[in-house]
C-alpha cells in the first residue's frame, strides 16, 4: 500500500516501472492520430449528442401534456 | 462500530463545563460534541452508555497519536482537530482506524503518514513541520479546507520525541535515496527522449481538414432531486435509462431518468459514499467510500425486502474507496482506494483476485477498457500519474506523468486506443496508448478550477468535462478547442457520465442534484 511505504520503497517501485516502460514499443503520432480521426469520422453519423436527435425520438425531450385516447 | 466520521477537537474547552482540558469525542442525539473526561463520567452515570453512543470507541485516537498506552493525555499544541472514523483500529499502528475524506482533512495529519509521499513522511520532525506549512498553499490543502465546516481552523501537528530520533537515523537513508532519485530522473529523461522521437505531428494538425463543429444546443432535460447532500458519484445502467447515484450523506439512490422517479434507496453505514456502480445485468449496485469497503446490493422490486439486509461486503481496503466498477459481468469488481492500490475481487466469495501496486499516493479514479480491446484498465491518482494495467498479470504496462496535480478522472476513448484525464491543474489531456504519449491538452487560461470528471460522446469527437467552478465544458477532441460551456449547477460538478447509447449525459454536483443533458 502506498500509504505504508517509505520514500525509498516508493522510489524503487517507480524505478522498476520506468525500466520496464523504456522498452515498450511505440508508433508515430501521425499514424495513431490518423486512426483516431478515422474512428471519429466513422462513428460520427451515429453519435446522438453530435448530430442531435429529432425531438420526437429523444427520450429526454420535454415532458409534454398527456393525451387520452 | 458504526463508521460515522466526524471532526473531534482533541484539546480545548469542554462543551459541557467549558474548562480547557483534553477532550473525547462523544455522540449525543446525532450531534458530535467534545466532552472532558469528568463530564463523560458524569454523563455515563446519569444517562448510561446508550445515551452517549460510541463512547467506548473514543479512546482510539490516543493510539493514533503514537503515545503508546491509551489514556496518555494530549497537550495544548497537539493536533487541534482530527478527522476520526468511529471504529477500532485494525492493526497495532492505529492508522487503520483513521479515514479521511479525499484531499486529507488536515494538512498536518497527512504528514503523519496516512497517504501522500510529497508531504514528507516517516522522517524528521522538522521536515514534517515544514511540509505542513508548505502544504497550506497546495491544491489538496485548499480542497481540504473547503471540506471542513468554516468555523474550524487548521493548525500543524507537533510530533512526539520518538520521531525526532528517527531523523538522525534517517541520515544515511538519504544517501541511497539521493542515488535512487538521480537514477529515476535519468530514466525519466530517457523515456521522454524515446517518446519524443515519435512525436512527429500534433493531433490537431492531423485533424486540420476535419469539418469544424457547429453550435451546440444542449440543455438540462431532467433534474433529479432527492439527495440530502453533495452528490459524489453516479453510473448508468446498461438499459440506458436507470441511474445509480451516491452522496455525502450516505444515501445511494437508483433513479429512472425518463420519469425522475426514485426506484430504490439505501442508506450506507458511512458518509462520503465516493463510488458507486451499476452491475452489467442491472440487477445489483456496488458502492463504498469512507467505510474502506465496496459492498454489493442486489436490487429487488419486492416491497417487503429490505435492500440493506442483502448487502454483501466484497472489497476491503485500508483506506477510503474512491472508485469501483464491475468488469464485463456481475462476477467481478475492480476497486481503487486511497491506500494507493487498485484491486480485482470476486463478488461471490469476496476473494481478492489481483492487486495492482504502483501508484505513489491515493488512487482517485479508474476506467475499464472497452470490452473488445482486452483486459486492461487505466487508473489516475494523487501522484499525478495515470497508469494502464494488465488485469491478469497485475503489471503496469504504461504510465504517464504530465499533469501538474491530482488526476480526478480517467476515461477510455471509445475505440480503446487512447484515454482522457481530468485534473486539479484545470486541464484535461488525451493520451494515445500506441504512441505512448500525451497528444492533446484541453485547457484555457480562463479555466482555473480543477476538472473533476470527464467522459466522451459515442464517436469520441466530444469530451465533456465537469469542473469545480460549477460549469461543464464541451471540448472538440480532435481540434483541441472548446465547443460549448454549460451552466446550471449551483456548486461544483463532481461526476459526469454519458449514457450507454450516447443520447444524453448525466452530471452530479455538490448542489445535491443530478442533471440530465441532451
Coordinates of C-alpha atoms in Angstrom, one line a residue:
Chain A
X1 CA 0.0 0.0 0.0
X2 CA 1.4 3.4 -1.0
X3 CA 0.4 4.8 2.4
X4 CA 2.6 2.3 4.3
X5 CA 5.7 2.6 2.1
X6 CA 8.8 4.6 2.8
X7 CA 10.0 7.1 0.3
X8 CA 12.8 4.7 -0.6
X9 CA 10.4 1.9 -1.4
X10 CA 8.2 4.1 -3.4
X11 CA 11.2 5.3 -5.5
X12 CA 12.3 1.7 -6.0
X13 CA 8.9 0.8 -7.3
X14 CA 8.9 3.8 -9.6
X15 CA 12.4 2.8 -10.9
X16 CA 11.4 -0.8 -11.7
X17 CA 8.3 0.5 -13.5
X18 CA 10.4 3.0 -15.6
X19 CA 12.9 0.3 -16.5
X20 CA 10.1 -1.8 -18.0
X21 CA 8.5 1.1 -19.8
X22 CA 11.6 2.3 -21.6
X23 CA 11.4 -1.0 -23.5
X24 CA 7.8 -0.5 -24.7
X25 CA 7.0 -0.4 -28.4
X26 CA 5.7 2.8 -29.8
X27 CA 4.2 4.1 -33.0
X28 CA 4.3 7.5 -34.7
X29 CA 1.7 10.0 -33.7
X30 CA 1.0 10.7 -37.4
X31 CA -0.2 7.1 -37.7
X32 CA -2.1 6.7 -34.5
X33 CA -3.6 10.3 -34.7
X34 CA -4.9 9.4 -38.1
X35 CA -6.5 6.3 -36.7
X36 CA -8.3 8.3 -34.0
X37 CA -9.5 10.8 -36.6
X38 CA -10.8 7.9 -38.8
X39 CA -12.6 6.3 -35.9
X40 CA -14.4 9.6 -35.1
X41 CA -15.4 10.1 -38.7
X42 CA -16.7 6.6 -39.0
X43 CA -18.8 6.8 -35.8
X44 CA -19.9 10.5 -36.1
X45 CA -23.0 9.6 -38.0
X46 CA -24.4 7.6 -35.1
X47 CA -23.5 9.9 -32.3
X48 CA -26.7 11.4 -31.0
X49 CA -25.0 14.2 -29.0
X50 CA -23.0 15.2 -32.0
X51 CA -25.6 15.5 -34.7
X52 CA -28.7 15.9 -32.5
X53 CA -31.8 13.9 -32.3
X54 CA -35.2 14.9 -33.5
X55 CA -37.5 16.0 -30.6
X56 CA -40.0 13.2 -31.1
X57 CA -37.3 10.5 -31.0
X58 CA -35.5 11.9 -28.0
X59 CA -36.4 10.0 -24.8
X60 CA -35.4 13.0 -22.8
X61 CA -37.5 15.6 -24.6
X62 CA -39.5 18.0 -22.5
X63 CA -42.4 16.3 -20.8
X64 CA -45.5 17.3 -22.7
X65 CA -49.1 17.0 -21.7
X66 CA -50.9 13.7 -21.8
X67 CA -53.3 12.7 -24.4
X68 CA -56.1 10.4 -23.6
X69 CA -57.4 8.4 -26.5
Chain B
X1 CA -18.6 0.0 15.4
X2 CA -20.5 2.4 13.3
X3 CA -18.2 4.1 10.8
X4 CA -19.5 7.6 11.5
X5 CA -16.9 10.1 10.5
X6 CA -16.6 13.4 12.4
X7 CA -14.1 16.0 13.4
X8 CA -13.1 15.9 17.0
X9 CA -11.4 18.6 19.0
X10 CA -8.7 17.0 21.0
X11 CA -7.8 19.7 23.4
X12 CA -9.8 22.7 24.2
X13 CA -12.9 23.9 26.1
X14 CA -15.3 21.2 27.1
X15 CA -18.8 21.5 25.5
X16 CA -20.4 21.0 28.9
X17 CA -18.2 22.6 31.5
X18 CA -16.2 25.0 29.3
X19 CA -12.9 24.2 31.0
X20 CA -9.8 23.8 28.9
X21 CA -9.0 20.1 29.1
X22 CA -8.1 17.0 26.9
X23 CA -11.4 16.1 25.2
X24 CA -13.0 12.9 24.0
X25 CA -15.5 12.8 21.1
X26 CA -19.0 12.0 22.2
X27 CA -22.1 11.4 20.2
X28 CA -25.3 12.6 21.6
X29 CA -28.6 12.7 19.7
X30 CA -26.9 12.7 16.3
X31 CA -24.7 15.6 17.4
X32 CA -21.0 15.2 17.8
X33 CA -19.6 17.0 20.8
X34 CA -16.4 17.1 22.8
X35 CA -16.5 16.4 26.5
X36 CA -13.7 16.4 29.1
X37 CA -13.3 13.1 30.9
X38 CA -15.1 14.4 34.0
X39 CA -18.3 15.3 32.1
X40 CA -18.0 12.0 30.3
X41 CA -18.0 10.2 33.6
X42 CA -21.0 12.2 34.9
X43 CA -22.9 11.6 31.7
X44 CA -22.3 7.9 31.9
X45 CA -23.5 7.7 35.4
X46 CA -26.6 9.7 34.8
X47 CA -27.6 8.7 31.3
X48 CA -25.8 5.4 30.7
X49 CA -23.7 4.4 27.7
X50 CA -26.6 4.1 25.3
X51 CA -27.4 7.7 25.5
X52 CA -23.8 8.7 24.9
X53 CA -23.4 6.4 22.0
X54 CA -19.9 5.4 20.7
X55 CA -18.3 6.3 23.9
X56 CA -16.4 3.0 24.1
X57 CA -14.7 3.8 20.8
X58 CA -13.5 7.2 21.5
X59 CA -10.2 6.1 23.2
X60 CA -8.7 5.0 19.8
X61 CA -7.3 8.4 19.0
X62 CA -4.8 8.0 21.7
X63 CA -3.2 5.1 19.9
X64 CA -3.2 7.2 16.7
X65 CA -1.0 9.9 18.3
X66 CA 1.5 7.2 19.0
X67 CA 1.9 7.7 22.6
X68 CA 1.6 4.1 23.5
X69 CA -0.8 3.5 26.3
X70 CA -4.3 4.7 26.0
X71 CA -5.0 7.4 28.5
X72 CA -1.8 9.4 27.7
X73 CA -3.1 12.9 27.7
X74 CA -2.7 15.3 24.8
X75 CA -1.2 18.7 25.4
X76 CA -2.2 22.1 24.0
X77 CA -0.2 22.4 20.8
X78 CA -1.1 18.8 19.7
X79 CA -3.3 18.4 16.7
X80 CA -6.2 20.7 17.4
X81 CA -8.7 18.7 15.3
X82 CA -8.6 15.2 13.9
X83 CA -11.0 13.7 11.4
X84 CA -12.0 10.4 13.0
X85 CA -13.9 7.4 12.0
X86 CA -15.5 5.7 14.8
X87 CA -14.2 2.2 14.5
X88 CA -11.5 0.1 16.2
X89 CA -8.0 0.2 14.6
X90 CA -7.3 -3.0 12.7
X91 CA -3.6 -3.0 13.3
X92 CA -1.1 -2.0 16.0
X93 CA -0.3 1.3 14.3
X94 CA -3.7 2.6 14.9
X95 CA -3.7 4.3 11.5
X96 CA -6.1 1.8 10.0
X97 CA -8.8 3.2 12.1
X98 CA -8.5 6.6 10.6
X99 CA -10.4 7.5 7.4
X100 CA -10.3 10.9 5.8
X101 CA -12.4 12.5 3.1
X102 CA -10.4 12.9 -0.1
X103 CA -7.9 15.6 0.0
X104 CA -7.0 14.9 3.6
X105 CA -8.9 16.9 6.1
X106 CA -5.9 18.3 7.9
X107 CA -2.6 19.1 6.1
X108 CA -0.6 18.3 9.2
X109 CA -2.4 15.0 9.5
X110 CA -1.3 13.7 6.1
X111 CA 2.3 14.4 7.1
X112 CA 2.0 11.8 9.8
X113 CA 1.8 9.2 7.1
X114 CA -1.8 8.3 6.2
X115 CA -1.1 9.0 2.5
X116 CA 0.9 11.2 0.1
X117 CA 4.7 11.0 -0.1
X118 CA 5.0 14.6 -1.1
X119 CA 4.0 15.7 2.4
X120 CA 7.3 14.3 3.8
X121 CA 6.6 11.2 5.7
X122 CA 8.3 8.8 8.1
X123 CA 11.3 11.1 8.8
X124 CA 12.5 14.1 10.7
X125 CA 10.0 16.1 12.7
X126 CA 11.2 19.3 11.2
X127 CA 10.6 18.1 7.7
X128 CA 7.1 17.3 8.7
X129 CA 6.5 20.7 10.2
X130 CA 7.7 22.5 7.1
X131 CA 5.7 20.2 4.9
X132 CA 2.7 21.1 7.0
X133 CA 3.4 24.8 6.5
X134 CA 4.1 24.5 2.8
X135 CA 1.1 22.4 2.1
X136 CA -1.2 25.1 3.2
X137 CA -1.0 26.6 -0.3
X138 CA -1.3 23.4 -2.2
X139 CA -4.5 22.5 -4.1
X140 CA -5.0 19.5 -1.8
X141 CA -4.9 21.7 1.3
X142 CA -7.2 24.2 -0.3
X143 CA -9.7 21.4 -1.0
X144 CA -9.2 20.1 2.5
X145 CA -10.2 23.5 3.8
X146 CA -13.3 23.5 1.7
X147 CA -14.4 20.2 3.1
X148 CA -14.3 21.3 6.7
X149 CA -17.0 23.4 8.3
X150 CA -15.9 27.1 8.2
X151 CA -15.7 27.6 11.9
X152 CA -12.8 25.1 12.4
X153 CA -9.3 26.3 11.6
X154 CA -6.4 24.0 11.0
X155 CA -3.0 24.0 12.6
X156 CA 0.0 21.9 12.1
X157 CA 0.8 18.9 14.3
X158 CA 3.8 18.9 16.6
X159 CA 5.4 15.5 17.0
X160 CA 6.5 13.4 19.9
X161 CA 10.2 12.9 20.6
X162 CA 10.4 9.4 19.2
X163 CA 10.0 10.6 15.6
X164 CA 12.8 13.2 16.1
X165 CA 15.2 10.4 17.0
X166 CA 14.3 8.7 13.7
X167 CA 15.6 11.8 11.9
X168 CA 19.2 11.2 12.8
X169 CA 19.0 7.5 11.8
X170 CA 17.5 8.8 8.6
X171 CA 20.7 10.5 7.6
X172 CA 22.3 7.6 5.8
X173 CA 19.0 6.7 4.2
X174 CA 19.3 10.0 2.5
X175 CA 22.4 9.0 0.6
X176 CA 20.9 5.9 -1.1
X177 CA 17.7 7.9 -1.5
X178 CA 19.5 10.6 -3.5
X179 CA 21.1 8.0 -5.8
X180 CA 17.8 6.4 -6.4
X181 CA 16.3 9.8 -7.2
X182 CA 19.0 10.5 -9.8
X183 CA 18.6 7.1 -11.4
X184 CA 14.8 7.7 -11.6
X185 CA 15.4 11.2 -13.1
X186 CA 17.7 9.8 -15.8
X187 CA 15.3 7.0 -16.7
X188 CA 12.5 9.5 -17.0
X189 CA 14.7 11.6 -19.2
X190 CA 15.4 8.6 -21.4
X191 CA 11.7 7.7 -21.6
X192 CA 10.9 11.2 -22.7
X193 CA 13.6 11.0 -25.4
X194 CA 12.2 7.8 -26.8
X195 CA 8.7 9.2 -26.7
X196 CA 9.7 12.4 -28.4
X197 CA 11.2 10.5 -31.4
X198 CA 7.6 9.5 -32.4
X199 CA 6.1 12.9 -31.8
X200 CA 6.2 13.9 -35.5
X201 CA 2.9 15.7 -35.5
X202 CA 0.2 17.2 -33.2
X203 CA -3.3 15.7 -33.1
X204 CA -4.9 18.9 -34.2
X205 CA -2.7 19.0 -37.3
X206 CA -3.8 15.5 -38.3
X207 CA -7.4 16.8 -37.9
X208 CA -6.9 20.1 -39.8
X209 CA -9.1 19.0 -42.7
X210 CA -11.9 17.7 -40.4
X211 CA -15.0 19.9 -40.5
X212 CA -15.4 22.2 -37.6
X213 CA -18.4 21.6 -35.3
X214 CA -21.4 23.9 -35.4
X215 CA -23.2 25.5 -32.5
X216 CA -24.3 23.1 -29.8
X217 CA -27.6 23.5 -28.0
X218 CA -27.6 21.2 -25.0
X219 CA -29.7 21.9 -22.1
X220 CA -30.9 20.3 -18.9
X221 CA -33.7 17.9 -19.7
X222 CA -34.3 16.4 -16.2
X223 CA -33.2 17.4 -12.8
X224 CA -33.0 14.6 -10.2
X225 CA -33.7 16.0 -6.7
X226 CA -33.7 13.9 -3.6
X227 CA -30.2 13.7 -2.2
X228 CA -29.7 15.5 1.1
X229 CA -26.1 16.3 0.5
X230 CA -23.4 16.5 -2.1
X231 CA -23.7 14.0 -4.9
X232 CA -20.3 12.3 -5.3
X233 CA -20.7 9.7 -7.9
X234 CA -23.1 8.2 -10.5
X235 CA -23.4 5.5 -13.0
X236 CA -25.8 4.5 -15.8
X237 CA -27.4 1.1 -16.1
X238 CA -26.9 -0.7 -19.4
X239 CA -30.7 -0.2 -20.1
X240 CA -29.8 3.4 -20.8
X241 CA -32.4 4.7 -18.5
X242 CA -31.6 3.9 -14.9
X243 CA -29.0 5.7 -12.9
X244 CA -27.5 5.0 -9.5
X245 CA -26.0 7.9 -7.5
X246 CA -24.4 8.2 -4.2
X247 CA -23.8 11.2 -1.9
X248 CA -22.0 12.5 1.2
X249 CA -25.0 11.8 3.5
X250 CA -24.6 8.1 2.9
X251 CA -27.5 7.6 0.6
X252 CA -27.4 5.6 -2.6
X253 CA -30.4 6.1 -4.9
X254 CA -31.5 4.3 -8.1
X255 CA -33.5 6.6 -10.4
X256 CA -35.5 6.2 -13.6
X257 CA -34.1 9.0 -15.6
X258 CA -37.0 9.2 -18.0
X259 CA -39.6 9.8 -15.3
X260 CA -37.2 11.1 -12.5
X261 CA -38.8 8.6 -10.1
X262 CA -36.7 7.0 -7.4
X263 CA -36.8 3.3 -7.7
X264 CA -34.6 2.2 -4.8
X265 CA -32.8 3.9 -1.9
X266 CA -30.4 2.5 0.6
X267 CA -28.5 4.2 3.4
X268 CA -24.9 3.2 3.8
X269 CA -23.4 3.0 7.3
X270 CA -20.8 5.5 6.4
X271 CA -20.8 9.0 5.0
X272 CA -19.0 10.1 1.8
X273 CA -20.0 7.3 -0.5
X274 CA -17.5 8.2 -3.1
X275 CA -18.0 5.4 -5.5
X276 CA -21.0 3.6 -7.0
X277 CA -21.5 1.4 -10.0
X278 CA -24.3 -0.4 -11.7
X279 CA -23.9 -4.1 -12.5
X280 CA -24.0 -5.0 -16.2
X281 CA -27.1 -7.2 -15.7
X282 CA -28.9 -4.3 -14.0
X283 CA -29.7 -6.5 -11.0
X284 CA -27.2 -5.1 -8.5
X285 CA -25.3 -2.0 -7.5
X286 CA -21.9 -1.6 -5.8
X287 CA -20.9 1.3 -3.6
X288 CA -18.4 2.3 -1.0
X289 CA -16.5 5.2 0.5
X290 CA -15.2 6.1 3.9
X291 CA -16.0 2.6 5.2
X292 CA -13.0 1.4 3.1
X293 CA -15.2 -1.3 1.6
X294 CA -17.1 -1.9 -1.5
X295 CA -20.5 -3.5 -0.9
X296 CA -22.8 -5.0 -3.4
X297 CA -26.6 -4.7 -3.0
X298 CA -28.9 -6.8 -5.2
X299 CA -31.8 -4.8 -6.5
X300 CA -35.2 -6.2 -5.7
X301 CA -38.6 -4.9 -6.5
X302 CA -40.2 -6.8 -3.7
X303 CA -41.5 -4.1 -1.3
X304 CA -41.2 -6.4 1.7
X305 CA -37.5 -6.9 1.2
X306 CA -35.0 -4.7 2.9
X307 CA -32.2 -3.9 0.5
X308 CA -29.7 -3.3 3.3
X309 CA -30.3 -6.8 4.6
X310 CA -29.0 -8.5 1.5
X311 CA -25.8 -6.4 1.4
X312 CA -22.6 -8.3 0.6
X313 CA -19.2 -6.8 1.5
X314 CA -16.8 -7.6 -1.3
X315 CA -13.7 -5.4 -1.2
X316 CA -11.6 -4.4 1.9
X317 CA -9.0 -1.7 1.6
X318 CA -7.0 0.0 4.3
X319 CA -8.2 3.5 3.2
X320 CA -11.2 5.1 1.6
X321 CA -12.7 3.6 -1.6
X322 CA -12.5 6.2 -4.3
X323 CA -13.8 4.3 -7.4
X324 CA -15.4 1.0 -8.3
X325 CA -16.5 -0.7 -11.5
X326 CA -18.0 -4.1 -12.4
X327 CA -16.0 -5.9 -15.1
X328 CA -17.9 -7.4 -18.0
X329 CA -20.0 -9.5 -15.8
X330 CA -21.6 -9.2 -12.3
X331 CA -19.0 -11.6 -11.0
X332 CA -16.0 -9.3 -10.6
X333 CA -15.4 -5.8 -9.3
X334 CA -12.4 -3.6 -9.8
X335 CA -11.8 -1.0 -7.0
X336 CA -9.5 1.9 -6.4
X337 CA -8.6 3.2 -3.0
X338 CA -6.9 6.0 -1.0
X339 CA -4.4 3.4 0.1
X340 CA -2.7 3.7 -3.3
X341 CA -3.8 0.4 -4.7
X342 CA -6.4 -1.0 -7.1
X343 CA -7.8 -4.5 -6.7
X344 CA -9.9 -7.0 -8.6
X345 CA -12.3 -9.0 -6.4
X346 CA -14.7 -12.0 -6.9
X347 CA -18.1 -10.8 -5.9
X348 CA -19.5 -14.2 -4.7
X349 CA -16.6 -15.1 -2.4
X350 CA -15.2 -11.7 -1.7
X351 CA -11.8 -13.1 -2.6
X352 CA -9.0 -10.8 -3.8
X353 CA -8.1 -12.0 -7.3
X354 CA -5.4 -9.5 -8.2
X355 CA -4.0 -6.4 -6.7
X356 CA -2.3 -3.5 -8.5
X357 CA 0.6 -1.7 -6.8
X358 CA 2.4 1.2 -8.5
X359 CA 0.8 4.5 -7.5
X360 CA 2.7 6.5 -5.0
X361 CA -0.3 8.1 -3.5
X362 CA -4.2 7.8 -3.3
X363 CA -5.8 6.4 -6.5
X364 CA -8.8 8.5 -7.3
X365 CA -10.3 7.0 -10.4
X366 CA -10.3 4.1 -12.8
X367 CA -11.9 3.0 -16.1
X368 CA -12.0 -0.3 -17.8
X369 CA -11.1 -0.7 -21.4
X370 CA -14.0 -1.2 -23.8
X371 CA -14.5 -4.9 -24.0
X372 CA -13.2 -5.5 -27.5
X373 CA -9.8 -4.2 -26.7
X374 CA -8.9 -6.7 -24.0
X375 CA -8.2 -6.9 -20.3
X376 CA -6.7 -3.6 -19.3
X377 CA -7.8 -0.6 -17.2
X378 CA -6.4 2.8 -16.5
X379 CA -6.2 4.5 -13.1
X380 CA -5.3 8.0 -12.1
X381 CA -4.1 9.3 -8.7
X382 CA -2.8 12.0 -6.4
X383 CA 0.7 11.2 -7.6
X384 CA -0.2 12.9 -10.8
X385 CA 0.2 9.7 -12.7
X386 CA -2.1 7.8 -15.0
X387 CA -1.3 4.1 -15.2
X388 CA -2.5 1.5 -17.6
X389 CA -2.7 -2.0 -16.1
X390 CA -2.9 -5.6 -17.3
X391 CA -5.8 -7.1 -15.3
X392 CA -4.5 -10.7 -15.5
X393 CA -0.8 -10.2 -14.5
X394 CA -1.3 -7.2 -12.2
X395 CA 1.5 -5.4 -14.1
X396 CA 1.5 -1.8 -15.1
X397 CA 2.0 -1.6 -18.8
X398 CA 2.4 2.2 -19.3
X399 CA 2.3 5.2 -17.2
X400 CA 2.0 8.9 -17.9
X401 CA 3.0 11.8 -15.7
X402 CA 2.3 15.1 -17.4
X403 CA -0.4 16.6 -15.2
X404 CA 0.7 19.1 -12.6
X405 CA -1.8 18.0 -10.0
X406 CA -4.1 15.1 -8.8
X407 CA -5.9 13.3 -11.6
X408 CA -9.5 13.2 -10.6
X409 CA -11.0 11.3 -13.5
X410 CA -9.8 9.0 -16.4
X411 CA -11.9 7.6 -19.2
X412 CA -11.1 5.4 -22.2
X413 CA -11.6 6.7 -25.7
X414 CA -14.4 4.6 -27.3
X415 CA -12.0 2.8 -29.6
X416 CA -9.8 1.8 -26.6
X417 CA -6.6 3.2 -28.2
X418 CA -6.5 6.3 -26.0
X419 CA -7.8 7.8 -22.8
X420 CA -8.6 11.2 -21.4
X421 CA -7.9 12.5 -17.9
X422 CA -9.2 15.5 -15.9
X423 CA -7.1 17.0 -13.2
X424 CA -6.9 19.6 -10.4
X425 CA -4.5 21.5 -12.6
X426 CA -7.6 22.7 -14.6
X427 CA -6.6 20.8 -17.7
X428 CA -7.9 17.6 -19.4
X429 CA -5.5 15.7 -21.5
X430 CA -5.7 13.0 -24.1
X431 CA -3.1 10.2 -24.1
X432 CA -2.6 7.9 -27.1
X433 CA -1.7 4.4 -25.9
X434 CA 0.0 3.2 -29.1
X435 CA 2.1 6.3 -29.5
X436 CA 2.7 6.1 -25.7
X437 CA 2.4 9.9 -25.1
X438 CA 0.1 12.8 -24.4
X439 CA -1.3 14.0 -27.7
X440 CA -3.6 16.8 -26.7
X441 CA -4.3 19.3 -23.9
X442 CA -7.7 20.8 -23.3
X443 CA -7.3 24.0 -21.4
X444 CA -7.9 27.7 -21.4
X445 CA -6.4 30.5 -19.5
X446 CA -9.8 31.5 -18.2
X447 CA -10.3 28.0 -16.7
X448 CA -8.6 27.9 -13.4
X449 CA -10.6 25.3 -11.4
X450 CA -9.9 21.6 -11.5
X451 CA -11.8 19.2 -13.7
X452 CA -13.4 16.6 -11.6
X453 CA -14.9 14.3 -14.2
X454 CA -14.6 13.5 -17.9
X455 CA -16.4 11.4 -20.5
X456 CA -16.5 11.0 -24.3
X457 CA -19.5 11.1 -26.6
X458 CA -20.3 8.0 -28.5
X459 CA -18.0 8.7 -31.5
X460 CA -15.3 10.2 -29.4
X461 CA -15.5 13.6 -31.1
X462 CA -16.7 15.4 -28.0
X463 CA -15.2 15.4 -24.5
X464 CA -17.5 16.5 -21.7
X465 CA -15.7 17.7 -18.6
X466 CA -17.3 18.8 -15.3
X467 CA -15.3 21.4 -13.3
X468 CA -15.1 22.8 -9.8
X469 CA -16.3 26.2 -11.0
X470 CA -19.8 24.7 -11.4
X471 CA -19.6 24.5 -15.2
X472 CA -19.4 21.8 -17.8
X473 CA -17.1 22.4 -20.8
X474 CA -17.5 20.5 -24.0
X475 CA -14.3 20.1 -26.0
X476 CA -13.7 19.1 -29.6
X477 CA -11.3 16.2 -29.1
X478 CA -9.6 16.4 -32.5
X479 CA -9.2 20.2 -32.8
X480 CA -8.5 20.8 -29.1
X481 CA -10.9 23.7 -28.9
X482 CA -13.8 24.3 -26.6
X483 CA -17.2 23.9 -28.3
X484 CA -19.6 24.8 -25.6
X485 CA -19.9 25.7 -21.9
X486 CA -22.9 24.5 -19.9
X487 CA -24.2 26.3 -16.9
X488 CA -26.9 25.1 -14.5
X489 CA -25.3 23.6 -11.4
X490 CA -25.1 25.7 -8.3
X491 CA -22.0 24.0 -6.9
X492 CA -19.0 22.1 -8.2
X493 CA -19.7 19.3 -10.7
X494 CA -18.4 16.1 -9.1
X495 CA -19.3 13.4 -11.5
X496 CA -20.3 13.1 -15.2
X497 CA -21.2 10.1 -17.4
X498 CA -22.5 9.8 -20.9
X499 CA -25.4 7.3 -21.3
X500 CA -24.5 3.9 -22.8
X501 CA -26.2 4.7 -26.1
X502 CA -24.9 8.3 -26.2
X503 CA -28.2 10.0 -26.3
X504 CA -27.6 12.1 -23.2
X505 CA -25.2 12.6 -20.3
X506 CA -25.8 13.0 -16.6
X507 CA -23.9 15.2 -14.2
X508 CA -23.9 15.1 -10.4
X509 CA -23.0 18.0 -8.3
X510 CA -22.3 19.3 -4.7
X511 CA -25.6 21.2 -5.1
X512 CA -27.3 17.9 -4.2
X513 CA -28.8 17.4 -7.7
X514 CA -28.2 15.4 -10.8
X515 CA -29.0 16.8 -14.2
X516 CA -29.6 15.0 -17.5
X517 CA -28.4 17.0 -20.6
X518 CA -29.3 16.3 -24.2

